[in-house]
Rosetta silent file (secondary structure, phi, psi, omega in degrees, C-alpha in Angstrom):
SEQUENCE: MKKSQIFIFDIFVAFLILLISLLIFFSYFVDSQRSDNLFNLNLEIMNGFTQTKINDLNNVEIRKMFISGEIRNVENSIAQQVAEFYSLNKIELAENLSKIYLSSISSRNINFLVSIKNGSLSYDELYSYSALNSVNSEEALRSSSLQRTIFIFSKNGANSKTQKYTFKIELWS
SCORE:     score description
SCORE:     0.000 S_00000001
   1 L     0.000  -34.344  179.852  -21.117 -111.837  -19.258 S_00000001
   2 H   -66.822  -37.004  179.915  -22.571 -110.693  -22.571 S_00000001
   3 H   -64.738  -38.272 -179.400  -25.017 -108.354  -20.816 S_00000001
   4 H   -69.076  -35.002  177.900  -22.183 -106.619  -18.976 S_00000001
   5 H   -67.817  -41.204  178.092  -20.226 -106.123  -22.222 S_00000001
   6 H   -64.904  -41.345  179.636  -23.280 -104.606  -23.930 S_00000001
   7 H   -62.248  -44.287  178.784  -23.877 -102.360  -20.908 S_00000001
   8 H   -65.353  -40.480  177.568  -20.258 -101.108  -20.957 S_00000001
   9 H   -63.188  -41.943  177.606  -20.478 -100.524  -24.712 S_00000001
  10 H   -61.640  -42.432  178.787  -23.729  -98.532  -24.227 S_00000001
  11 H   -63.331  -42.856 -179.937  -22.092  -96.383  -21.550 S_00000001
  12 H   -62.488  -45.299  179.462  -19.120  -95.736  -23.818 S_00000001
  13 H   -64.353  -44.006  179.193  -21.352  -94.707  -26.780 S_00000001
  14 H   -62.229  -42.310  178.766  -23.505  -92.461  -24.560 S_00000001
  15 H   -63.471  -41.534  179.060  -20.401  -90.789  -23.121 S_00000001
  16 H   -63.830  -44.008  178.263  -19.008  -90.246  -26.628 S_00000001
  17 H   -62.906  -43.379  178.669  -22.277  -88.699  -27.857 S_00000001
  18 H   -62.604  -43.506 -179.977  -22.414  -86.427  -24.807 S_00000001
  19 H   -63.717  -44.618  178.959  -18.799  -85.349  -25.283 S_00000001
  20 H   -63.584  -42.221  178.579  -19.298  -84.548  -28.981 S_00000001
  21 H   -60.719  -43.871  179.294  -22.478  -82.583  -28.196 S_00000001
  22 H   -65.146  -40.497  178.312  -20.676  -80.499  -25.578 S_00000001
  23 H   -62.591  -43.514  178.412  -17.772  -79.793  -27.929 S_00000001
  24 H   -63.689  -45.418 -179.215  -20.129  -78.611  -30.674 S_00000001
  25 H   -61.189  -48.629 -176.605  -22.110  -76.445  -28.260 S_00000001
  26 H   -70.999  -32.181  176.939  -19.064  -74.769  -26.716 S_00000001
  27 H   -67.456  -37.409  175.668  -17.340  -74.179  -30.049 S_00000001
  28 H   -67.267  -42.814 -178.633  -20.479  -72.387  -31.275 S_00000001
  29 H   -62.493  -45.112  179.715  -20.765  -70.442  -28.015 S_00000001
  30 H   -66.068  -41.368  179.881  -17.134  -69.265  -28.128 S_00000001
  31 H   -63.756  -44.081  179.921  -17.419  -68.346  -31.819 S_00000001
  32 H   -68.701  -32.025  177.677  -20.584  -66.300  -31.284 S_00000001
  33 H   -67.642  -39.260  176.971  -19.007  -64.596  -28.271 S_00000001
  34 H   -63.762  -40.839  178.206  -16.014  -63.562  -30.403 S_00000001
  35 H   -63.710  -40.452  176.994  -18.379  -62.154  -33.048 S_00000001
  36 H   -63.103  -41.584  178.258  -20.220  -60.196  -30.361 S_00000001
  37 H   -62.891  -39.213  178.455  -16.912  -58.831  -29.077 S_00000001
  38 H   -65.264  -42.279  177.819  -15.953  -57.783  -32.610 S_00000001
  39 H   -63.563  -43.903  179.831  -19.300  -56.024  -33.068 S_00000001
  40 H   -63.327  -39.823  176.943  -18.942  -54.239  -29.708 S_00000001
  41 H   -64.152  -42.256  178.959  -15.424  -53.110  -30.614 S_00000001
  42 H   -61.760  -42.986  178.808  -16.686  -51.879  -33.980 S_00000001
  43 H   -63.365  -41.217  178.421  -19.480  -49.952  -32.277 S_00000001
  44 H   -62.957  -42.636  179.465  -17.001  -48.421  -29.829 S_00000001
  45 H   -65.711  -45.689 -179.160  -14.701  -47.340  -32.681 S_00000001
  46 H   -63.381  -43.570  178.271  -17.571  -45.886  -34.724 S_00000001
  47 H   -62.285  -42.830  177.857  -18.961  -43.991  -31.726 S_00000001
  48 H   -63.454  -41.039 -178.782  -15.520  -42.619  -30.933 S_00000001
  49 H   -64.923  -37.197 -176.531  -14.933  -41.640  -34.558 S_00000001
  50 H   -94.497  -12.992 -176.883  -18.234  -39.769  -34.801 S_00000001
  51 H  -116.039  -21.839  179.817  -18.384  -38.317  -31.267 S_00000001
  52 L   -72.247  128.678 -179.999  -14.786  -37.525  -30.243 S_00000001
  53 E   -81.466  150.063  176.467  -14.027  -33.842  -30.792 S_00000001
  54 H   -55.378  -39.531 -178.992  -10.828  -32.709  -32.473 S_00000001
  55 H   -61.256  -25.306 -178.481  -10.129  -30.705  -29.321 S_00000001
  56 H   -77.389  -17.851 -178.989  -10.108  -33.958  -27.289 S_00000001
  57 L   -87.230  128.601  179.620   -7.160  -35.391  -29.216 S_00000001
  58 L  -103.422   88.235 -174.107   -3.773  -34.457  -27.853 S_00000001
  59 L  -140.728  137.606 -178.215   -1.607  -34.786  -30.940 S_00000001
  60 H   -62.999  -43.217 -178.745    1.197  -32.660  -32.376 S_00000001
  61 H   -62.696  -38.924  179.225    0.057  -33.140  -35.986 S_00000001
  62 H   -66.923  -40.034  176.372   -3.474  -31.991  -35.148 S_00000001
  63 H   -60.526  -41.049  177.979   -2.087  -28.882  -33.418 S_00000001
  64 H   -63.121  -40.278  178.164   -0.049  -28.146  -36.551 S_00000001
  65 H   -63.314  -37.485  179.340   -3.187  -28.521  -38.694 S_00000001
  66 H   -70.272  -44.961 -179.564   -5.010  -26.063  -36.428 S_00000001
  67 H   -63.471  -38.767 -179.727   -2.144  -23.533  -36.390 S_00000001
  68 L   -76.701   -8.643  178.650   -1.820  -23.712  -40.181 S_00000001
  69 L    90.877    1.411  178.027   -5.562  -23.116  -40.582 S_00000001
  70 L   -65.975  -40.276  175.274   -6.362  -26.533  -42.063 S_00000001
  71 L  -103.392  121.096 -177.612   -8.642  -27.237  -39.087 S_00000001
  72 L  -102.113  -25.200 -176.181  -10.884  -24.269  -38.341 S_00000001
  73 L  -128.150  106.033 -178.185  -13.296  -25.709  -35.789 S_00000001
  74 L   -76.652   -4.751  176.192  -11.855  -27.859  -33.004 S_00000001
  75 L   -87.400   -5.391  174.717  -15.393  -28.664  -31.832 S_00000001
  76 L   -65.803  148.241  170.819  -15.963  -30.799  -34.942 S_00000001
  77 E   -74.186  166.545  178.824  -15.982  -34.530  -34.419 S_00000001
  78 H   -59.581  -44.522 -179.529  -13.229  -36.494  -36.109 S_00000001
  79 H   -62.746  -40.876  178.488  -15.718  -37.785  -38.686 S_00000001
  80 H   -62.420  -43.228 -178.892  -16.993  -34.262  -39.401 S_00000001
  81 H   -68.414  -39.873  176.883  -13.470  -32.972  -39.926 S_00000001
  82 H   -61.627  -44.243  179.185  -12.531  -35.934  -42.120 S_00000001
  83 H   -64.401  -37.520  177.761  -15.676  -35.349  -44.203 S_00000001
  84 H   -64.100  -46.309  175.916  -14.850  -31.639  -44.459 S_00000001
  85 H   -58.234  -43.327 -178.454  -11.336  -32.430  -45.698 S_00000001
  86 H   -62.945  -41.834 -179.101  -12.828  -34.948  -48.115 S_00000001
  87 H   -67.610  -29.082  178.361  -15.359  -32.400  -49.441 S_00000001
  88 L   -88.219    8.078  179.942  -12.549  -29.883  -50.027 S_00000001
  89 L    62.841   31.895  174.939  -10.626  -32.597  -51.919 S_00000001
  90 L  -102.104   65.667 -172.578   -7.908  -32.687  -49.253 S_00000001
  91 H   -61.069  -40.837 -178.313   -7.823  -36.465  -49.305 S_00000001
  92 H   -62.549  -39.363  177.529   -4.357  -36.749  -47.771 S_00000001
  93 H   -67.202  -38.773  177.912   -5.431  -34.692  -44.739 S_00000001
  94 H   -62.556  -44.773  179.052   -8.587  -36.821  -44.374 S_00000001
  95 H   -64.783  -41.660 -178.053   -6.518  -40.004  -44.467 S_00000001
  96 H   -65.014  -43.579  178.899   -3.943  -38.590  -42.054 S_00000001
  97 H   -64.571  -39.718  176.242   -6.564  -37.511  -39.497 S_00000001
  98 H   -61.650  -43.208 -178.840   -8.218  -40.947  -39.718 S_00000001
  99 H   -64.021  -40.448 -179.938   -4.851  -42.603  -39.204 S_00000001
 100 H   -58.943  -46.737 -177.706   -4.072  -40.445  -36.148 S_00000001
 101 H   -72.117  -43.188 -171.925   -7.278  -41.492  -34.414 S_00000001
 102 H   -84.391   -9.618 -179.928   -7.352  -45.122  -35.525 S_00000001
 103 H   -65.210  -20.673  179.053   -3.686  -45.934  -34.943 S_00000001
 104 H   -66.985  -26.492  179.166   -4.525  -46.585  -31.294 S_00000001
 105 H   -93.401   -3.732 -179.502   -6.433  -49.737  -32.257 S_00000001
 106 L   -64.411  -20.872 -178.322   -3.721  -50.958  -34.630 S_00000001
 107 L   -75.503  -14.937  179.026   -2.036  -52.731  -31.743 S_00000001
 108 L   -78.428  159.986 -176.675   -4.930  -55.184  -31.426 S_00000001
 109 L   -88.798   56.906  178.273   -4.866  -58.416  -33.374 S_00000001
 110 L  -134.129  161.345  174.658   -7.625  -57.431  -35.781 S_00000001
 111 E  -105.542  145.821  175.814   -7.854  -56.182  -39.331 S_00000001
 112 E  -150.272  159.505 -179.877   -9.876  -53.125  -40.178 S_00000001
 113 E  -141.892  130.248  176.951  -10.849  -50.854  -43.024 S_00000001
 114 E  -116.116  127.415 -177.267  -12.361  -47.381  -42.791 S_00000001
 115 E  -129.932  159.528  178.158  -14.095  -46.011  -45.879 S_00000001
 116 E  -135.738  147.785  171.786  -16.067  -42.903  -46.788 S_00000001
 117 E  -142.477  150.145  179.244  -18.534  -42.135  -49.535 S_00000001
 118 E  -109.391  115.643  179.138  -20.318  -39.007  -50.638 S_00000001
 119 L    62.259 -124.432 -175.164  -23.926  -39.550  -51.693 S_00000001
 120 L   -98.696    3.876  178.579  -24.246  -42.400  -54.153 S_00000001
 121 L   -67.409  164.371  179.169  -20.582  -42.651  -55.122 S_00000001
 122 L   -75.969  164.202 -178.925  -18.656  -45.784  -54.223 S_00000001
 123 L   -69.840  140.400  172.530  -16.643  -46.054  -51.018 S_00000001
 124 E  -112.494  135.244 -179.010  -13.099  -44.679  -50.933 S_00000001
 125 E   -71.611  130.550  174.669  -10.617  -46.180  -48.500 S_00000001
 126 E   -98.266  -45.635 -176.374   -9.432  -43.779  -45.797 S_00000001
 127 E  -158.355  139.508  176.162   -7.346  -46.061  -43.622 S_00000001
 128 E  -140.507  156.313  178.647   -6.733  -49.779  -43.297 S_00000001
 129 E  -143.930  133.398  176.641   -4.681  -51.998  -41.062 S_00000001
 130 L  -118.648  123.545  176.467   -3.841  -55.668  -41.447 S_00000001
 131 L   -73.195  167.801  176.533   -2.653  -57.673  -38.481 S_00000001
 132 L   -60.594  150.790 -178.111   -0.081  -60.411  -38.903 S_00000001
 133 L    56.604   39.484 -174.509   -1.416  -63.571  -40.571 S_00000001
 134 L   -80.130  157.153  172.194   -4.224  -61.481  -41.999 S_00000001
 135 L  -126.688  161.794  177.704   -6.887  -62.555  -44.419 S_00000001
 136 L   -78.757  166.767 -171.431   -9.122  -60.339  -46.470 S_00000001
 137 L   -64.985  -27.021  179.495  -12.612  -59.549  -45.226 S_00000001
 138 L   -71.493  -29.065 -178.345  -14.319  -61.946  -47.663 S_00000001
 139 L   -91.526   -5.541 -173.676  -12.318  -64.917  -46.316 S_00000001
 140 L   -70.166  144.914  176.514  -12.711  -63.998  -42.645 S_00000001
 141 L   -77.158  -39.438 -179.900  -14.561  -66.310  -40.290 S_00000001
 142 L  -123.827  132.902  177.509  -15.759  -63.458  -38.096 S_00000001
 143 E  -149.356  161.507  178.413  -16.441  -59.956  -39.303 S_00000001
 144 E  -145.537  135.542  179.694  -18.375  -56.867  -38.358 S_00000001
 145 E  -135.446  129.093  177.427  -19.352  -53.921  -40.523 S_00000001
 146 E  -126.633  146.990  175.440  -21.024  -50.707  -39.407 S_00000001
 147 E  -128.100  144.188  175.508  -22.079  -47.655  -41.379 S_00000001
 148 E  -144.149  135.550 -179.605  -23.005  -44.221  -40.101 S_00000001
 149 E  -102.867  136.552  174.977  -24.077  -41.171  -42.081 S_00000001
 150 E  -127.806  157.683  176.641  -23.213  -37.642  -41.049 S_00000001
 151 E  -114.802  136.873  175.373  -24.077  -34.278  -42.572 S_00000001
 152 E  -120.529  147.206  178.247  -21.600  -31.444  -42.832 S_00000001
 153 E  -108.794  116.247 -179.526  -22.329  -27.810  -43.491 S_00000001
 154 E  -117.666  141.087 -178.666  -19.658  -26.145  -45.572 S_00000001
 155 E  -125.683  117.126  176.464  -19.449  -22.492  -46.440 S_00000001
 156 E  -116.693  101.750 -177.728  -17.247  -21.270  -49.262 S_00000001
 157 L    64.334 -124.920 -179.762  -17.594  -17.502  -49.580 S_00000001
 158 L   -85.132  -15.015 -178.583  -21.254  -16.663  -50.193 S_00000001
 159 E   -88.169  136.528  173.679  -22.117  -20.259  -51.087 S_00000001
 160 E  -136.992  147.282 -179.627  -23.118  -22.712  -48.398 S_00000001
 161 E  -153.487  157.426  175.651  -24.294  -26.269  -48.701 S_00000001
 162 E  -108.788  132.622  179.435  -25.009  -29.359  -46.676 S_00000001
 163 E  -123.498  149.439 -179.851  -23.439  -32.614  -47.774 S_00000001
 164 E  -106.712  129.061  177.292  -24.080  -36.182  -46.699 S_00000001
 165 E  -126.978  139.828  178.029  -21.180  -38.540  -46.028 S_00000001
 166 E  -115.668  127.000  176.160  -21.343  -42.174  -45.001 S_00000001
 167 E  -101.300  139.900  176.020  -18.531  -43.798  -43.047 S_00000001
 168 E  -127.666  129.216  176.072  -18.102  -47.553  -43.030 S_00000001
 169 E  -118.833  122.969  178.231  -15.872  -49.389  -40.579 S_00000001
 170 E  -114.390  133.529  174.737  -15.177  -53.077  -41.178 S_00000001
 171 E  -122.684  143.681  173.788  -13.395  -55.310  -38.679 S_00000001
 172 E  -154.652  158.265  178.980  -12.405  -58.925  -39.197 S_00000001
 173 L  -138.313    0.000    0.000  -10.099  -61.500  -37.692 S_00000001
């Protein structure tokens, strides 16, 4: 009778160890999959921000900016136009254009921050969104941050120059 009790106890311990191992493995797997999804979403947003042309956006405010002469080249990407506004010190227009494009992702349950910097200056916030029950990016369990640099060519009268701008998009949940 003692051997059967020891055998049952061994089976119980082995089952418990197996169950705990599976729980640890799957919790890590699900967590890493969520991080991968966040990175892929960030990459999709960054690619859209730097590759979508102003002309591709069907928005009343953008049409008004074009009619008023604020936007001169509808073939610019959103990032190029934002950087151009930023270089001309039209910060409100840069923020507004960023908001127009990025408001489509505001419905998702993620937090994000879009920043821009010129050369070696520090980042300036262009647009941010916090989902309900949000935490800041330092406290987040999962986060993704991407940076992309673009160059814009601006011509003011006889002067022309090329400037470098870096965009950073941070996502966290």
